Coordinates of C-alpha atoms (C1' of nucleotides) in Angstrom, one line a residue:
Chain A
M20 CA 0.0 0.0 0.0
K21 CA 2.9 2.2 0.1
P22 CA 3.8 4.6 -2.9
G23 CA 5.2 2.2 -5.5
R24 CA 7.4 2.7 -8.5
F25 CA 5.0 5.0 -10.3
F26 CA 5.0 7.4 -7.4
V27 CA 8.7 7.5 -7.2
L28 CA 8.8 8.4 -10.8
I29 CA 6.5 11.3 -9.9
K30 CA 8.5 12.3 -7.1
H31 CA 11.7 12.7 -9.2
F32 CA 9.9 14.2 -12.2
L33 CA 8.1 16.9 -10.0
K34 CA 11.3 17.2 -7.8
I35 CA 9.2 17.0 -4.7
N36 CA 10.0 15.8 -1.2
E37 CA 8.7 12.7 0.7
T38 CA 6.0 14.6 2.6
L39 CA 4.4 16.1 -0.5
L40 CA 4.7 12.9 -2.3
A41 CA 2.7 11.1 0.5
K42 CA 0.2 13.6 0.3
I43 CA -0.4 13.2 -3.4
Y44 CA -0.3 9.4 -2.9
R45 CA -3.0 9.7 -0.2
T46 CA -5.2 11.8 -2.5
V47 CA -5.1 9.5 -5.3
Y48 CA -5.5 6.4 -3.0
F49 CA -8.6 8.0 -1.7
C50 CA -9.9 8.8 -5.1
V51 CA -9.3 5.3 -6.5
V52 CA -10.3 3.2 -3.5
N53 CA -13.1 4.8 -1.8
L54 CA -16.1 5.3 -4.0
K55 CA -19.2 7.0 -2.8
H56 CA -20.1 4.3 -0.2
M57 CA -18.4 5.9 2.7
N58 CA -18.5 9.5 3.9
K59 CA -15.1 11.2 4.5
A60 CA -14.7 10.6 8.1
E61 CA -15.5 6.9 7.8
K62 CA -13.2 6.7 4.9
T63 CA -10.3 8.3 7.0
R64 CA -11.3 6.1 10.0
Q65 CA -10.8 2.9 7.7
F66 CA -7.6 4.4 6.2
I67 CA -6.1 4.9 9.7
I68 CA -7.0 1.4 10.8
E69 CA -5.7 -0.2 7.8
K70 CA -2.3 1.6 8.1
T71 CA -1.9 1.1 11.9
A72 CA -3.0 -2.5 12.1
P73 CA 0.3 -4.0 11.0
I74 CA 2.2 -1.5 13.4
F75 CA 0.1 -2.7 16.3
N76 CA 0.6 -6.4 15.3
V77 CA 4.3 -6.1 15.1
K78 CA 5.1 -3.7 17.8
G79 CA 2.4 -4.4 20.2
Y80 CA 0.2 -1.9 22.0
S81 CA 2.5 -0.3 24.4
G82 CA 5.3 -0.4 21.7
T83 CA 3.3 1.5 19.1
S84 CA 3.2 5.3 19.6
I85 CA 1.0 8.0 18.4
N86 CA 3.9 9.1 16.3
D87 CA 4.2 5.7 14.7
M88 CA 0.7 6.1 13.7
I89 CA 1.3 9.5 12.2
E90 CA 4.1 8.3 10.2
A91 CA 2.4 5.1 8.9
T92 CA -0.8 7.2 7.9
G93 CA 0.9 10.3 6.8
L94 CA -1.9 12.2 8.6
T95 CA -1.6 14.5 11.5
K96 CA -2.4 14.0 15.2
G97 CA -5.6 16.2 14.9
S98 CA -6.8 14.2 12.2
I99 CA -6.3 10.8 14.0
Y100 CA -7.8 12.3 17.3
G101 CA -10.7 13.7 15.3
N102 CA -11.7 10.2 14.2
F103 CA -10.7 8.3 17.5
R104 CA -11.2 9.2 21.0
N105 CA -7.8 7.8 21.9
K106 CA -5.0 5.2 21.1
D107 CA -7.1 2.4 22.8
E108 CA -9.7 2.9 20.3
V109 CA -7.4 2.6 17.4
A110 CA -5.8 -0.5 18.9
L111 CA -9.1 -2.2 19.3
A112 CA -10.3 -1.5 15.9
A113 CA -6.8 -2.6 14.5
F114 CA -7.1 -5.8 16.4
D115 CA -10.5 -6.4 14.7
F116 CA -8.9 -5.6 11.3
N117 CA -6.1 -8.0 11.8
L118 CA -8.4 -10.8 13.0
K119 CA -10.7 -10.5 10.1
K120 CA -8.0 -10.6 7.8
M121 CA -6.7 -13.8 9.3
F122 CA -10.0 -15.6 9.6
S123 CA -11.2 -14.6 6.2
A124 CA -8.0 -16.1 4.7
V125 CA -8.9 -19.4 6.3
Q126 CA -12.7 -19.1 5.5
A127 CA -12.2 -18.6 1.9
E128 CA -10.0 -21.8 1.8
M129 CA -12.4 -23.7 3.9
D130 CA -15.5 -22.9 1.9
A131 CA -13.8 -24.6 -1.1
Q132 CA -13.5 -28.0 0.7
K133 CA -16.4 -30.5 1.2
S134 CA -15.6 -33.1 3.9
V135 CA -14.9 -32.0 7.6
K136 CA -11.5 -33.5 7.3
E137 CA -10.5 -31.5 4.4
K138 CA -11.8 -28.4 5.9
L139 CA -9.7 -29.0 8.9
M140 CA -6.7 -29.7 6.8
V141 CA -7.1 -26.1 5.5
Y142 CA -5.3 -25.0 8.8
V143 CA -2.4 -27.3 8.0
R144 CA -1.9 -25.8 4.5
I145 CA -2.3 -22.2 5.5
Y146 CA -0.3 -22.2 8.7
E147 CA 2.4 -24.3 7.3
N148 CA 3.2 -21.5 4.9
F149 CA 1.3 -18.4 5.7
L150 CA 3.6 -16.1 4.1
T151 CA 1.8 -17.0 0.6
Y152 CA -1.5 -16.1 2.2
P153 CA -3.0 -12.6 2.9
F154 CA -1.9 -13.0 6.5
P155 CA -1.5 -10.1 9.0
E156 CA 1.9 -8.8 9.0
G157 CA 3.5 -9.6 12.5
G158 CA 1.9 -13.0 12.7
C159 CA -1.2 -14.1 14.5
P160 CA -3.0 -11.1 16.1
I161 CA -4.6 -13.4 18.7
L162 CA -1.3 -14.7 19.9
N163 CA 0.4 -11.4 20.0
T164 CA -2.5 -9.7 21.6
S165 CA -3.0 -12.4 24.2
I166 CA 0.4 -12.4 25.3
E167 CA 0.8 -8.6 25.8
A168 CA -2.7 -7.9 27.0
D169 CA -3.5 -10.7 29.3
D170 CA -2.1 -9.0 32.4
T171 CA -2.2 -5.5 31.5
H172 CA -5.0 -4.4 29.1
P173 CA -8.5 -5.7 29.9
P174 CA -10.4 -4.7 26.8
L175 CA -7.8 -6.0 24.4
R176 CA -7.5 -9.1 26.6
Q177 CA -11.3 -9.7 26.2
K178 CA -11.1 -9.4 22.4
A179 CA -8.3 -11.8 22.2
A180 CA -10.2 -14.3 24.4
D181 CA -13.5 -13.8 22.4
A182 CA -11.5 -14.5 19.3
I183 CA -10.3 -17.8 20.8
Y184 CA -13.8 -18.8 21.8
S185 CA -15.1 -18.1 18.3
W186 CA -12.2 -19.9 16.7
K187 CA -12.8 -22.8 19.1
N188 CA -16.6 -22.9 18.4
K189 CA -16.0 -22.9 14.7
I190 CA -13.9 -25.9 14.9
E191 CA -16.1 -27.6 17.4
A192 CA -19.1 -27.2 15.1
L193 CA -17.1 -28.6 12.2
I194 CA -16.2 -31.8 14.3
K195 CA -19.8 -32.3 15.6
K196 CA -21.1 -32.1 12.0
G197 CA -18.4 -34.7 11.1
I198 CA -19.6 -36.9 13.8
V199 CA -23.3 -36.5 12.7
D200 CA -22.2 -37.4 9.2
N201 CA -20.6 -40.4 10.3
E202 CA -17.3 -39.1 9.1
L203 CA -15.5 -38.8 12.4
S204 CA -15.5 -41.1 15.4
A205 CA -18.3 -40.4 17.9
E206 CA -16.1 -41.0 20.8
L207 CA -13.9 -37.9 20.6
D208 CA -14.6 -34.8 22.6
P209 CA -15.0 -31.9 20.0
E210 CA -14.0 -29.3 22.4
D211 CA -10.8 -30.9 23.4
V212 CA -9.9 -31.5 19.9
A213 CA -10.6 -27.9 18.9
I214 CA -8.5 -26.4 21.7
T215 CA -5.8 -28.7 21.2
L216 CA -5.7 -27.9 17.5
I217 CA -5.6 -24.1 18.2
A218 CA -2.8 -24.7 20.8
L219 CA -0.7 -26.5 18.3
V220 CA -1.1 -23.9 15.5
E221 CA -0.4 -21.1 17.9
G222 CA 2.5 -22.7 19.6
G223 CA 3.9 -23.4 16.2
I224 CA 3.6 -19.9 15.0
M225 CA 5.4 -18.6 18.2
I226 CA 8.3 -21.2 17.9
S227 CA 8.9 -20.7 14.1
K228 CA 8.6 -17.0 14.4
V229 CA 11.2 -16.6 17.3
T230 CA 13.6 -19.1 15.9
G231 CA 13.2 -18.1 12.4
K232 CA 13.0 -21.9 11.5
L233 CA 10.3 -22.8 9.2
Q234 CA 11.0 -26.4 9.7
Y235 CA 9.7 -26.4 13.2
R236 CA 6.3 -25.1 12.2
K237 CA 6.3 -27.8 9.5
S238 CA 7.1 -30.5 12.2
I239 CA 4.1 -29.2 14.1
M240 CA 1.8 -29.2 11.2
K241 CA 2.7 -32.7 10.5
A242 CA 1.4 -33.4 14.0
V243 CA -1.8 -31.5 13.4
K244 CA -2.1 -33.4 10.0
K245 CA -1.8 -36.8 12.0
M246 CA -4.2 -35.6 14.5
I247 CA -6.9 -34.8 12.0
D248 CA -6.2 -38.1 10.0
D249 CA -6.8 -39.9 13.2
L250 CA -10.0 -38.2 14.1
Chain B
M20 CA 9.7 -11.7 49.3
K21 CA 7.5 -8.7 50.1
P22 CA 7.3 -7.4 53.7
G23 CA 5.3 -10.0 55.5
R24 CA 3.1 -9.8 58.7
F25 CA 6.0 -9.3 61.0
F26 CA 7.1 -6.1 59.0
V27 CA 3.5 -4.8 59.0
L28 CA 3.5 -4.9 62.8
I29 CA 6.7 -3.1 62.9
K30 CA 5.2 -0.5 60.6
H31 CA 2.2 0.1 62.9
F32 CA 4.4 -0.2 66.1
L33 CA 7.0 2.4 65.0
K34 CA 4.2 4.4 63.0
I35 CA 6.4 4.8 60.0
N36 CA 5.4 5.1 56.4
E37 CA 5.6 2.6 53.6
T38 CA 8.9 4.0 52.2
L39 CA 10.7 3.8 55.5
L40 CA 9.2 0.4 56.1
A41 CA 10.6 -0.8 52.7
K42 CA 14.0 0.6 53.6
I43 CA 14.2 -1.4 56.9
Y44 CA 13.0 -4.2 55.1
R45 CA 15.6 -4.2 52.5
T46 CA 18.2 -3.6 55.2
V47 CA 17.1 -6.8 57.1
Y48 CA 16.6 -8.7 53.9
F49 CA 20.2 -7.9 52.9
C50 CA 21.6 -9.0 56.3
V51 CA 19.7 -12.3 56.5
V52 CA 19.9 -13.5 52.9
N53 CA 23.4 -12.3 51.7
L54 CA 26.0 -14.0 53.7
K55 CA 29.7 -13.4 52.9
H56 CA 29.5 -14.9 49.5
M57 CA 28.8 -11.9 47.4
N58 CA 30.3 -8.2 47.4
K59 CA 27.9 -5.6 47.9
A60 CA 27.4 -4.5 44.2
E61 CA 26.8 -8.2 43.3
K62 CA 24.2 -8.5 46.0
T63 CA 22.4 -5.4 44.9
R64 CA 22.6 -6.6 41.2
Q65 CA 21.0 -9.8 42.2
F66 CA 18.3 -8.1 44.2
I67 CA 17.4 -5.9 41.4
I68 CA 17.1 -8.8 39.0
E69 CA 15.1 -10.7 41.6
K70 CA 12.7 -7.8 42.1
T71 CA 12.2 -6.7 38.5
A72 CA 12.1 -10.1 36.8
P73 CA 8.4 -10.6 37.5
I74 CA 7.5 -7.1 36.4
F75 CA 9.3 -7.7 33.0
N76 CA 7.4 -11.1 32.7
V77 CA 4.1 -9.6 33.4
K78 CA 4.3 -6.0 31.6
G79 CA 6.8 -6.9 29.0
Y80 CA 10.0 -5.1 28.1
S81 CA 8.5 -1.9 26.6
G82 CA 5.7 -2.0 29.1
T83 CA 8.1 -1.9 32.0
S84 CA 9.6 1.5 32.9
I85 CA 12.6 2.5 35.0
N86 CA 10.2 3.9 37.4
D87 CA 8.6 0.5 37.8
M88 CA 11.8 -0.9 38.6
I89 CA 12.4 1.8 41.2
E90 CA 9.2 1.0 42.9
A91 CA 9.8 -2.7 42.9
T92 CA 13.2 -2.5 44.4
G93 CA 12.8 0.6 46.5
L94 CA 16.0 1.7 45.3
T95 CA 16.9 4.8 43.4
K96 CA 17.7 5.3 39.8
G97 CA 21.5 6.0 40.6
S98 CA 21.7 2.7 42.3
I99 CA 20.2 0.9 39.5
Y100 CA 22.3 2.5 36.8
G101 CA 25.3 2.0 39.1
N102 CA 24.7 -1.9 38.6
F103 CA 23.5 -2.0 35.1
R104 CA 24.5 -0.1 31.9
N105 CA 20.8 0.4 30.9
K106 CA 17.3 -1.1 30.8
D107 CA 18.2 -3.6 28.3
E108 CA 20.9 -5.2 30.6
V109 CA 18.4 -5.6 33.3
A110 CA 15.8 -7.1 31.1
L111 CA 18.3 -9.7 29.7
A112 CA 19.2 -10.7 33.1
A113 CA 15.6 -10.8 34.2
F114 CA 14.9 -13.1 31.5
D115 CA 17.6 -15.5 32.4
F116 CA 16.5 -15.4 36.0
N117 CA 12.8 -16.2 35.0
L118 CA 13.9 -18.9 32.6
K119 CA 16.0 -20.7 35.3
K120 CA 13.1 -20.4 37.7
M121 CA 11.1 -22.4 35.3
F122 CA 13.5 -24.9 34.0
S123 CA 14.6 -25.7 37.5
A124 CA 11.0 -26.3 38.6
V125 CA 10.7 -28.9 35.9
Q126 CA 14.2 -30.4 36.5
A127 CA 13.6 -31.0 40.1
E128 CA 10.5 -33.1 39.4
M129 CA 12.2 -34.8 36.5
D130 CA 15.2 -36.0 38.3
A131 CA 12.8 -37.8 40.6
Q132 CA 11.5 -40.0 37.7
K133 CA 13.0 -43.1 36.3
S134 CA 11.6 -43.9 33.0
V135 CA 11.6 -41.6 30.0
K136 CA 7.8 -41.5 29.8
E137 CA 7.6 -40.8 33.4
K138 CA 9.9 -37.9 32.9
L139 CA 8.0 -36.5 30.1
M140 CA 4.8 -36.7 32.1
V141 CA 6.3 -34.2 34.4
Y142 CA 5.5 -31.5 32.0
V143 CA 1.9 -32.6 32.1
R144 CA 1.8 -32.5 35.9
I145 CA 3.6 -29.1 36.1
Y146 CA 1.9 -27.3 33.4
E147 CA -1.5 -28.7 34.1
N148 CA -1.4 -26.7 37.4
F149 CA 1.7 -24.6 37.5
L150 CA 0.3 -22.2 40.1
T151 CA 1.2 -24.7 42.7
Y152 CA 4.9 -24.8 41.5
P153 CA 7.5 -22.2 42.0
F154 CA 6.8 -20.7 38.5
P155 CA 7.6 -17.3 37.3
E156 CA 4.8 -14.6 37.9
G157 CA 3.2 -13.8 34.6
G158 CA 3.5 -17.0 32.8
C159 CA 6.1 -18.6 30.6
P160 CA 9.0 -16.2 30.1
I161 CA 9.8 -17.9 26.7
L162 CA 6.4 -17.3 25.4
N163 CA 6.2 -13.8 26.6
T164 CA 9.5 -12.8 25.5
S165 CA 9.1 -14.4 22.1
I166 CA 6.0 -12.7 21.2
E167 CA 7.1 -9.2 22.3
A168 CA 10.7 -9.4 21.0
D169 CA 10.5 -11.4 17.7
D170 CA 10.1 -8.3 15.5
T171 CA 11.5 -5.6 17.8
H172 CA 14.3 -6.5 20.1
P173 CA 17.1 -8.7 18.6
P174 CA 19.1 -9.5 21.8
L175 CA 15.9 -10.6 23.8
R176 CA 14.7 -12.5 20.7
Q177 CA 17.9 -14.4 20.6
K178 CA 17.7 -15.4 24.1
A179 CA 14.1 -16.7 23.8
A180 CA 15.2 -18.6 20.7
D181 CA 18.1 -20.1 22.5
A182 CA 15.7 -21.1 25.4
I183 CA 13.5 -23.1 22.8
Y184 CA 16.5 -24.7 21.3
S185 CA 17.9 -25.9 24.8
W186 CA 14.4 -27.0 25.7
K187 CA 14.0 -28.9 22.5
N188 CA 17.3 -30.4 22.8
K189 CA 16.6 -31.7 26.3
I190 CA 13.4 -33.4 25.1
E191 CA 15.1 -34.8 22.1
A192 CA 17.9 -36.4 24.1
L193 CA 15.3 -38.0 26.4
I194 CA 13.4 -39.5 23.6
K195 CA 16.8 -40.7 21.9
K196 CA 17.5 -42.3 25.3
G197 CA 14.1 -43.9 25.4
I198 CA 14.6 -45.3 21.9
V199 CA 18.0 -46.7 22.9
D200 CA 16.5 -48.3 26.0
N201 CA 13.8 -49.9 23.9
E202 CA 11.3 -48.0 25.9
L203 CA 10.0 -45.9 23.0
S204 CA 9.4 -46.8 19.3
A205 CA 12.4 -46.4 17.1
E206 CA 10.4 -45.1 14.3
L207 CA 9.5 -41.7 15.7
D208 CA 11.3 -38.5 14.8
P209 CA 12.7 -37.3 18.3
E210 CA 12.9 -33.6 16.9
D211 CA 9.3 -33.7 15.7
V212 CA 8.0 -35.0 18.9
A213 CA 10.0 -32.5 20.9
I214 CA 8.9 -29.5 19.1
T215 CA 5.3 -30.5 19.0
L216 CA 5.3 -31.0 22.6
I217 CA 6.7 -27.6 23.2
A218 CA 4.1 -26.1 20.9
L219 CA 1.3 -27.7 22.7
V220 CA 2.5 -26.6 26.2
E221 CA 3.1 -23.0 25.1
G222 CA -0.2 -22.9 23.1
G223 CA -1.9 -24.3 26.3
I224 CA -0.5 -21.6 28.6
M225 CA -1.4 -18.8 26.0
I226 CA -5.0 -20.0 25.7
S227 CA -5.8 -20.7 29.4
K228 CA -4.1 -17.6 30.5
V229 CA -6.0 -15.1 28.2
T230 CA -9.4 -16.8 28.6
G231 CA -8.9 -17.6 32.3
K232 CA -10.2 -21.1 31.7
L233 CA -7.9 -23.6 33.3
Q234 CA -10.1 -26.3 31.7
Y235 CA -8.6 -25.5 28.3
R236 CA -5.1 -26.1 29.5
K237 CA -6.4 -29.4 31.0
S238 CA -7.8 -30.4 27.7
I239 CA -4.5 -29.7 26.0
M240 CA -2.5 -31.5 28.7
K241 CA -4.7 -34.5 28.2
A242 CA -3.6 -34.5 24.6
V243 CA 0.1 -34.2 25.7
K244 CA -0.5 -37.1 27.9
K245 CA -2.0 -39.2 25.1
M246 CA 0.9 -38.2 22.8
I247 CA 3.5 -39.4 25.4
D248 CA 1.6 -42.5 26.0
D249 CA 1.5 -43.4 22.3
L250 CA 5.3 -42.7 21.9
Chain C
dA3 C1' -20.5 32.7 -4.9
dC4 C1' -21.3 32.2 -0.3
dA5 C1' -21.6 30.6 4.3
dC6 C1' -21.7 27.0 7.5
dA7 C1' -20.1 22.7 9.1
dA8 C1' -17.0 19.1 9.0
dA9 C1' -12.5 17.5 8.8
dT10 C1' -7.7 18.2 9.2
dA11 C1' -3.5 20.6 10.7
dT12 C1' -0.9 23.4 13.9
dA13 C1' 0.8 24.4 18.3
dC14 C1' 0.9 23.4 22.7
dC15 C1' 0.2 21.0 27.4
dG16 C1' 2.0 18.4 31.6
dA17 C1' 3.8 13.8 32.4
dT18 C1' 6.9 10.5 31.9
dC19 C1' 10.4 8.3 29.2
dG20 C1' 15.5 6.4 29.4
dG21 C1' 19.7 8.2 30.9
dT22 C1' 23.6 11.0 33.2
dA23 C1' 26.4 14.3 36.1
dT24 C1' 27.1 15.1 40.5
dA25 C1' 26.4 15.1 45.3
dT26 C1' 26.0 12.2 49.4
dT27 C1' 26.5 8.2 52.1
dT28 C1' 28.5 3.8 53.1
dT29 C1' 32.2 0.4 52.9
dA30 C1' 36.6 -1.1 53.8
dA31 C1' 41.6 -0.7 54.3
dT32 C1' 45.0 1.6 57.0
Chain D
dA18 C1' 39.9 7.6 63.6
dT19 C1' 41.0 8.7 59.0
dT20 C1' 40.6 8.5 54.4
dA21 C1' 40.1 6.8 49.6
dA22 C1' 37.0 4.2 47.0
dA23 C1' 32.9 2.1 46.0
dA24 C1' 28.1 2.5 46.2
dT25 C1' 23.9 4.8 46.5
dA26 C1' 20.9 9.0 46.2
dT27 C1' 19.7 13.4 44.2
dA28 C1' 18.8 16.5 40.8
dC29 C1' 18.5 17.3 36.4
dC30 C1' 18.7 16.6 31.0
dG31 C1' 16.5 16.4 26.3
dA32 C1' 13.1 13.5 24.0
dT33 C1' 9.0 11.6 23.6
dC34 C1' 4.7 10.2 25.6
dG35 C1' -0.5 10.4 25.0
dG36 C1' -3.8 14.1 24.6
dT37 C1' -6.1 18.9 23.8
dA38 C1' -7.4 23.6 22.2
dT39 C1' -7.4 26.2 18.5
dA40 C1' -6.5 27.7 13.8
dT41 C1' -6.8 26.4 9.1
dT42 C1' -8.5 24.0 5.3
dT43 C1' -11.9 21.3 2.8
dG44 C1' -16.3 19.8 1.6
dT45 C1' -21.3 20.7 0.9
dG46 C1' -25.9 22.9 0.5
dT47 C1' -27.9 26.9 -0.9

DNA sequence: ACACAAATATACCGATCGGTATATTTTAAT
DNA sequence: ATTAAAATATACCGATCGGTATATTTGTGT
């Protein structure tokens, strides 16, 4: 979403500085992307969320400053505070944005599958190499937010917890369907399976991200695969 | 390590304020705990690490301020900066402290077991209810530090990664021993098993901590138990 | 074209950030 | 008891923090 080669050409052709270029880019971006559906304020609001979401996901809530947000959007403090009451409100909206991005990447793939096992295998495929999917920069927002907020930021903590609940419920519902359809064994506990699957995926993301070893995540996804096969 | 009932009595008896009480407590603490083994500076250094380690583990690196450290130790800024070059140095030492606390809690239990499976089951027992063990406040320091530092703080990131390597190697060695002893199947991949076990444990800590549901961690530990049983 | 309102930018606030220079106190050798 | 050195406390630094009041610009209905 940053000014690409075309805008760099403009910059050199018009001999303008970065700040002015950013302004021009924003203007064009607004014109192209935002058609008549949103009013101005709502557009700016969305623009701010979109631009700051990756920052919050990479640097965390307390690691992201208002200045980071100004830099990322090219807007000014007044404009940001004209659309959000405070930093918290942006952070919460940014979390929702990142979460939706992650979930919808999975959902799109999942809808294309028929059987329950095939649907569950989508997790293996996506998390094994999520760099090739439209995944939020900075990794899993649930994981990042959980760890930072669990002891320090109740509203964010709640959002992260809710995300886990809905993720768990989604898997649980899938498994129950699989049992009803006689595809999966009736003996297994859907909730146990769901929460274990989530733990494996999240643990795998953490480990491979901090070590930089993709191999570790592949090992773990192999275990997930086996777990689904054995259902 | 906080002033206990005895010191509260002193406080009321002498009618002194919290600050003075803290000073008295520190003095007594120093006298009692630190015998001749360390020189003064080294004692203070250890004291600072001990007191700030839980803060770093709860609030994170960027969420912990020098003022937090002053409050936790009862010392002054000059004293802290006389023993550490900067905040980073304290944070790194605090991580080591928390890590050692966690690992030694496991190691003590593990040494008491004979078979490999029994040793591995220690993880189940400890992480299923780690509130009853001398576990670092704020949860697993590897998890907390990994998530915060992976994109933002290279030296801390490295420490967290190294902790995972050594943890993995320890489990791997155990499993290899189990294979040699004909206790475990020779077909399994020790590294895969080790890294999967770590992922399950860490994922479980994250999920149960952010949701507040101990049950989730128990579900996951049930899966770990089954995994070990099936080795 | 004009006026009013909405949106954005500018300028500023006190508080706190991490860090340092210096003063004071404590420790330890003589 | 004296004194030099080590350790700790005090006072201060510029930068940045999140946030706000106000000025300016932009959009919109007439």
